[in-house]
Tab-separated table of C-alpha atoms in Angstrom:
chain	number	residue	atom	x	y	z
N	636	GLN	CA	-40.227	40.302	21.298
N	637	LYS	CA	-37.806	39.529	18.632
N	638	GLU	CA	-37.907	35.952	17.711
N	639	VAL	CA	-34.038	35.423	18.374
N	640	GLU	CA	-32.192	37.577	20.646
N	641	GLN	CA	-28.475	37.636	20.738
N	642	ASP	CA	-26.040	39.918	22.680
N	643	PRO	CA	-24.060	41.797	19.945
N	644	GLY	CA	-21.048	42.345	22.256
N	645	PRO	CA	-18.249	43.162	21.276
N	646	LEU	CA	-16.682	40.365	23.404
N	647	SER	CA	-12.954	40.686	24.135
N	648	VAL	CA	-11.113	37.796	25.847
N	649	PRO	CA	-7.480	36.884	26.414
N	650	GLU	CA	-6.013	33.954	24.189
N	651	GLY	CA	-6.690	30.705	25.993
N	652	ALA	CA	-10.037	31.642	27.767
N	653	ILE	CA	-13.193	29.895	27.498
N	654	VAL	CA	-15.776	31.762	25.491
N	655	SER	CA	-19.655	31.442	25.957
N	656	LEU	CA	-21.847	32.903	23.373
N	657	ASN	CA	-25.690	32.692	23.929
N	658	CYS	CA	-28.918	33.201	22.056
N	659	THR	CA	-32.662	32.856	23.453
N	660	TYR	CA	-35.629	32.422	21.090
N	661	SER	CA	-39.351	32.592	21.554
N	662	ASN	CA	-40.578	30.537	18.659
N	663	SER	CA	-41.369	26.909	19.506
N	664	ALA	CA	-41.387	26.018	15.928
N	665	PHE	CA	-37.691	26.249	15.631
N	666	GLN	CA	-36.395	22.815	15.134
N	667	TYR	CA	-32.780	23.058	14.264
N	668	PHE	CA	-30.123	25.253	15.570
N	669	MET	CA	-26.877	26.428	14.053
N	670	TRP	CA	-23.808	28.488	14.689
N	671	TYR	CA	-22.254	30.452	11.847
N	672	ARG	CA	-19.084	32.156	12.056
N	673	GLN	CA	-18.372	35.146	9.874
N	674	TYR	CA	-14.855	36.604	9.344
N	675	SER	CA	-14.391	40.286	8.597
N	676	ARG	CA	-15.294	40.996	4.876
N	677	LYS	CA	-16.444	37.285	4.175
N	678	GLY	CA	-19.863	35.699	4.254
N	679	PRO	CA	-21.088	33.598	7.294
N	680	GLU	CA	-20.000	29.837	7.223
N	681	LEU	CA	-21.673	27.087	9.146
N	682	LEU	CA	-19.631	26.128	12.099
N	683	MET	CA	-21.992	23.756	14.000
N	684	TYR	CA	-25.580	22.465	14.222
N	685	THR	CA	-27.640	20.593	16.477
N	686	TYR	CA	-31.187	19.324	16.797
N	687	SER	CA	-31.848	17.893	20.080
N	688	SER	CA	-31.507	19.301	23.631
N	689	GLY	CA	-27.965	18.697	25.003
N	690	ASN	CA	-24.464	18.955	24.109
N	691	LYS	CA	-22.651	18.515	20.774
N	692	GLU	CA	-18.938	18.647	20.670
N	693	ASP	CA	-16.429	19.396	17.831
N	694	GLY	CA	-12.972	19.918	18.698
N	695	ARG	CA	-12.779	23.097	20.701
N	696	PHE	CA	-16.294	23.923	20.145
N	697	THR	CA	-19.450	22.882	22.061
N	698	ALA	CA	-22.920	23.763	21.002
N	699	GLN	CA	-25.522	23.294	23.627
N	700	VAL	CA	-29.366	23.500	23.256
N	701	ASP	CA	-31.921	23.792	26.073
N	702	LYS	CA	-35.182	23.574	24.442
N	703	SER	CA	-37.279	24.047	27.697
N	704	SER	CA	-35.670	27.287	28.375
N	705	LYS	CA	-35.408	28.298	24.704
N	706	TYR	CA	-31.883	28.891	25.131
N	707	ILE	CA	-28.742	27.825	22.980
N	708	SER	CA	-24.960	28.378	23.686
N	709	LEU	CA	-21.727	27.997	21.969
N	710	PHE	CA	-18.672	27.412	23.914
N	711	ILE	CA	-15.059	27.791	22.731
N	712	ARG	CA	-12.262	26.254	24.673
N	713	ASP	CA	-8.640	27.343	24.562
N	714	SER	CA	-9.669	30.365	22.395
N	715	GLN	CA	-7.253	31.270	19.696
N	716	PRO	CA	-6.603	34.803	17.914
N	717	SER	CA	-7.955	33.053	14.893
N	718	ASP	CA	-11.393	32.644	16.529
N	719	SER	CA	-11.763	36.350	16.332
N	720	ALA	CA	-14.926	36.737	14.102
N	721	THR	CA	-18.634	37.509	14.434
N	722	TYR	CA	-20.718	34.436	15.694
N	723	LEU	CA	-24.349	34.311	14.536
N	724	CYS	CA	-26.771	31.849	15.882
N	725	ALA	CA	-29.392	30.538	13.406
N	726	MET	CA	-32.641	28.563	13.884
N	727	ARG	CA	-34.566	26.715	11.215
N	728	SER	CA	-38.320	26.637	10.642
N	729	TYR	CA	-40.611	25.549	7.856
N	730	SER	CA	-41.659	28.476	5.850
N	731	GLY	CA	-44.797	26.887	4.388
N	732	ALA	CA	-43.665	27.588	0.826
N	733	GLY	CA	-42.078	24.274	0.234
N	734	SER	CA	-38.792	25.234	1.939
N	735	TYR	CA	-37.009	26.073	5.275
N	736	GLN	CA	-35.913	29.452	6.507
N	737	LEU	CA	-33.321	30.453	8.787
N	738	THR	CA	-33.823	33.151	11.464
N	739	PHE	CA	-30.506	34.494	12.432
N	740	GLY	CA	-29.455	36.442	15.629
N	741	LYS	CA	-27.689	39.628	15.192
N	742	GLY	CA	-24.210	38.250	15.821
N	743	THR	CA	-21.633	38.560	18.646
N	744	LYS	CA	-18.333	40.138	17.787
N	745	LEU	CA	-15.577	38.313	19.387
N	746	SER	CA	-11.946	39.428	19.770
N	747	VAL	CA	-9.268	36.925	21.180
N	748	ILE	CA	-6.273	38.976	22.290
N	749	PRO	CA	-2.905	37.247	22.187
P	1321	ASP	CA	-16.107	22.702	-2.924
P	1322	VAL	CA	-19.409	24.658	-2.799
P	1323	LYS	CA	-19.137	28.010	-4.394
P	1324	VAL	CA	-21.427	30.918	-4.257
P	1325	THR	CA	-20.204	33.966	-6.201
P	1326	GLN	CA	-21.540	37.588	-6.166
P	1327	SER	CA	-20.703	39.707	-9.252
P	1328	SER	CA	-19.222	42.614	-7.222
P	1329	ARG	CA	-17.409	43.024	-3.878
P	1330	TYR	CA	-17.999	46.689	-3.711
P	1331	LEU	CA	-20.360	48.981	-5.659
P	1332	VAL	CA	-21.085	52.627	-5.421
P	1333	LYS	CA	-24.341	54.078	-7.102
P	1334	ARG	CA	-26.282	57.306	-7.108
P	1335	THR	CA	-29.711	57.969	-5.865
P	1336	GLY	CA	-32.445	56.913	-8.139
P	1337	GLU	CA	-30.120	54.599	-10.297
P	1338	LYS	CA	-31.360	51.003	-11.041
P	1339	VAL	CA	-28.974	48.456	-9.501
P	1340	PHE	CA	-28.644	44.771	-10.290
P	1341	LEU	CA	-26.648	42.333	-7.985
P	1342	GLU	CA	-25.890	38.841	-9.253
P	1343	CYS	CA	-25.430	35.598	-7.528
P	1344	VAL	CA	-24.424	32.389	-9.000
P	1345	GLN	CA	-24.029	28.903	-7.270
P	1346	ASP	CA	-22.581	25.806	-8.751
P	1347	MET	CA	-24.198	23.308	-6.257
P	1348	ASP	CA	-27.456	22.666	-8.062
P	1349	HIS	CA	-29.298	24.146	-5.039
P	1350	GLU	CA	-32.965	24.558	-5.346
P	1351	ASN	CA	-32.981	27.413	-2.824
P	1352	MET	CA	-31.373	30.795	-3.046
P	1353	PHE	CA	-31.620	33.814	-0.611
P	1354	TRP	CA	-30.940	37.494	-0.661
P	1355	TYR	CA	-30.049	39.151	2.697
P	1356	ARG	CA	-28.864	42.457	3.745
P	1357	GLN	CA	-26.563	42.931	6.788
P	1358	ASP	CA	-26.325	45.991	8.855
P	1359	PRO	CA	-24.754	47.015	12.123
P	1360	GLY	CA	-26.962	46.465	14.979
P	1361	LEU	CA	-29.752	44.798	12.895
P	1362	GLY	CA	-28.027	41.478	11.906
P	1363	LEU	CA	-28.972	39.448	8.851
P	1364	ARG	CA	-32.375	40.297	7.432
P	1365	LEU	CA	-34.123	38.140	4.691
P	1366	ILE	CA	-35.041	40.375	1.671
P	1367	TYR	CA	-36.332	37.607	-0.879
P	1368	PHE	CA	-35.854	33.729	-1.412
P	1369	SER	CA	-36.478	31.439	-4.335
P	1370	TYR	CA	-37.035	27.709	-4.127
P	1371	ASP	CA	-37.270	27.121	-7.778
P	1372	VAL	CA	-36.591	28.711	-11.115
P	1373	LYS	CA	-39.166	31.640	-11.783
P	1374	MET	CA	-40.427	31.247	-8.248
P	1375	LYS	CA	-39.939	33.971	-5.616
P	1376	GLU	CA	-41.159	34.529	-1.922
P	1377	LYS	CA	-41.016	37.717	0.026
P	1378	GLY	CA	-38.887	37.786	3.154
P	1379	ASP	CA	-38.940	40.221	6.103
P	1380	ILE	CA	-38.073	43.460	4.138
P	1381	PRO	CA	-38.942	43.264	0.412
P	1382	GLU	CA	-39.854	46.942	0.129
P	1383	GLY	CA	-37.772	48.620	-2.533
P	1384	TYR	CA	-36.451	45.444	-3.921
P	1385	SER	CA	-37.304	42.909	-6.555
P	1386	VAL	CA	-35.710	39.692	-7.684
P	1387	SER	CA	-35.273	37.403	-10.730
P	1388	ARG	CA	-34.508	33.690	-11.143
P	1389	GLU	CA	-34.393	32.778	-14.834
P	1390	LYS	CA	-31.931	29.949	-14.334
P	1391	LYS	CA	-31.443	27.505	-11.305
P	1392	GLU	CA	-27.801	28.576	-10.626
P	1393	ARG	CA	-28.596	32.546	-10.889
P	1394	PHE	CA	-30.458	34.776	-8.576
P	1395	SER	CA	-30.605	38.480	-9.192
P	1396	LEU	CA	-31.539	41.368	-6.707
P	1397	ILE	CA	-32.843	44.576	-8.292
P	1398	LEU	CA	-33.015	47.895	-6.563
P	1399	GLU	CA	-35.476	49.711	-9.018
P	1400	SER	CA	-34.478	53.084	-7.605
P	1401	ALA	CA	-31.694	53.072	-5.254
P	1402	SER	CA	-31.964	55.096	-2.075
P	1403	THR	CA	-29.383	56.134	0.476
P	1404	ASN	CA	-31.202	53.901	3.059
P	1405	GLN	CA	-30.253	50.860	0.882
P	1406	THR	CA	-26.532	51.306	1.532
P	1407	SER	CA	-25.622	48.091	3.086
P	1408	MET	CA	-23.745	44.611	2.830
P	1409	TYR	CA	-25.873	42.337	0.578
P	1410	LEU	CA	-25.347	38.549	1.038
P	1411	CYS	CA	-26.489	35.769	-1.321
P	1412	ALA	CA	-27.002	32.242	-0.040
P	1413	SER	CA	-27.972	28.970	-1.367
P	1414	SER	CA	-29.180	25.449	-0.038
P	1415	TYR	CA	-30.793	22.241	-0.882
P	1416	LEU	CA	-34.607	22.190	-0.814
P	1417	LEU	CA	-35.148	19.186	1.406
P	1418	GLY	CA	-33.234	16.915	3.322
P	1419	GLY	CA	-30.199	17.407	5.633
P	1420	TRP	CA	-29.805	20.452	7.553
P	1421	ASN	CA	-30.406	22.852	4.598
P	1422	GLU	CA	-27.130	24.399	5.395
P	1423	GLN	CA	-27.081	27.665	3.710
P	1424	PHE	CA	-23.947	28.453	1.905
P	1425	PHE	CA	-22.968	32.237	1.646
P	1426	GLY	CA	-21.279	34.344	-0.976
P	1427	PRO	CA	-18.546	36.922	-0.012
P	1428	GLY	CA	-21.079	39.739	-0.092
P	1429	THR	CA	-21.617	43.016	-1.876
P	1430	ARG	CA	-20.867	46.259	0.086
P	1431	LEU	CA	-23.338	48.677	-1.826
P	1432	THR	CA	-23.010	52.398	-1.074
P	1433	VAL	CA	-25.749	54.712	-2.432
P	1434	LEU	CA	-24.789	58.258	-2.627
């Protein structure tokens, strides 16, 4: 079983829809959870991060973590065509080499249709 | 504004050639990372470095080496390029400790090996 599982999609929704993106993980050592957004032909950029179980909201975006189920979600309300991108979940653990590493999901490609 | 730059956006090389990919960051970050990104496989860590002249193997180091002679610069070397190294290569950097260790990514180098 891979450490981080993420459905690659593609996911296509109409403008204004609520989008739900999800990842599951198996490693209990993961402490911090992040969502990166990657536009076509660009590098990923951090969208949201959270630590504790529960919800964290930022504008139209809500990140949700359920540590007991090892499940994280990103919700996008009132989705816009500009949200069309690949969304990668990432989880942080201590690497043992004096540093931290991120383990990424494979990414879900989202298209929001006007 | 954090900036991670990569020497080339697109590169075409022949099998057996030695290839250098360079990455420079301007935020005085201790950590630097090299990933490759392939459809269906997501982001995979090749090597990372948490200090000058220090390097650690990631998940897929075979066929690659790295060099970090200065804090701001991290080079990925393909000693003898092969067609299965055709990929998008992404460099990232982050602080060593504290905060979320957010990784800042460069724009990527799309390498084609013929």
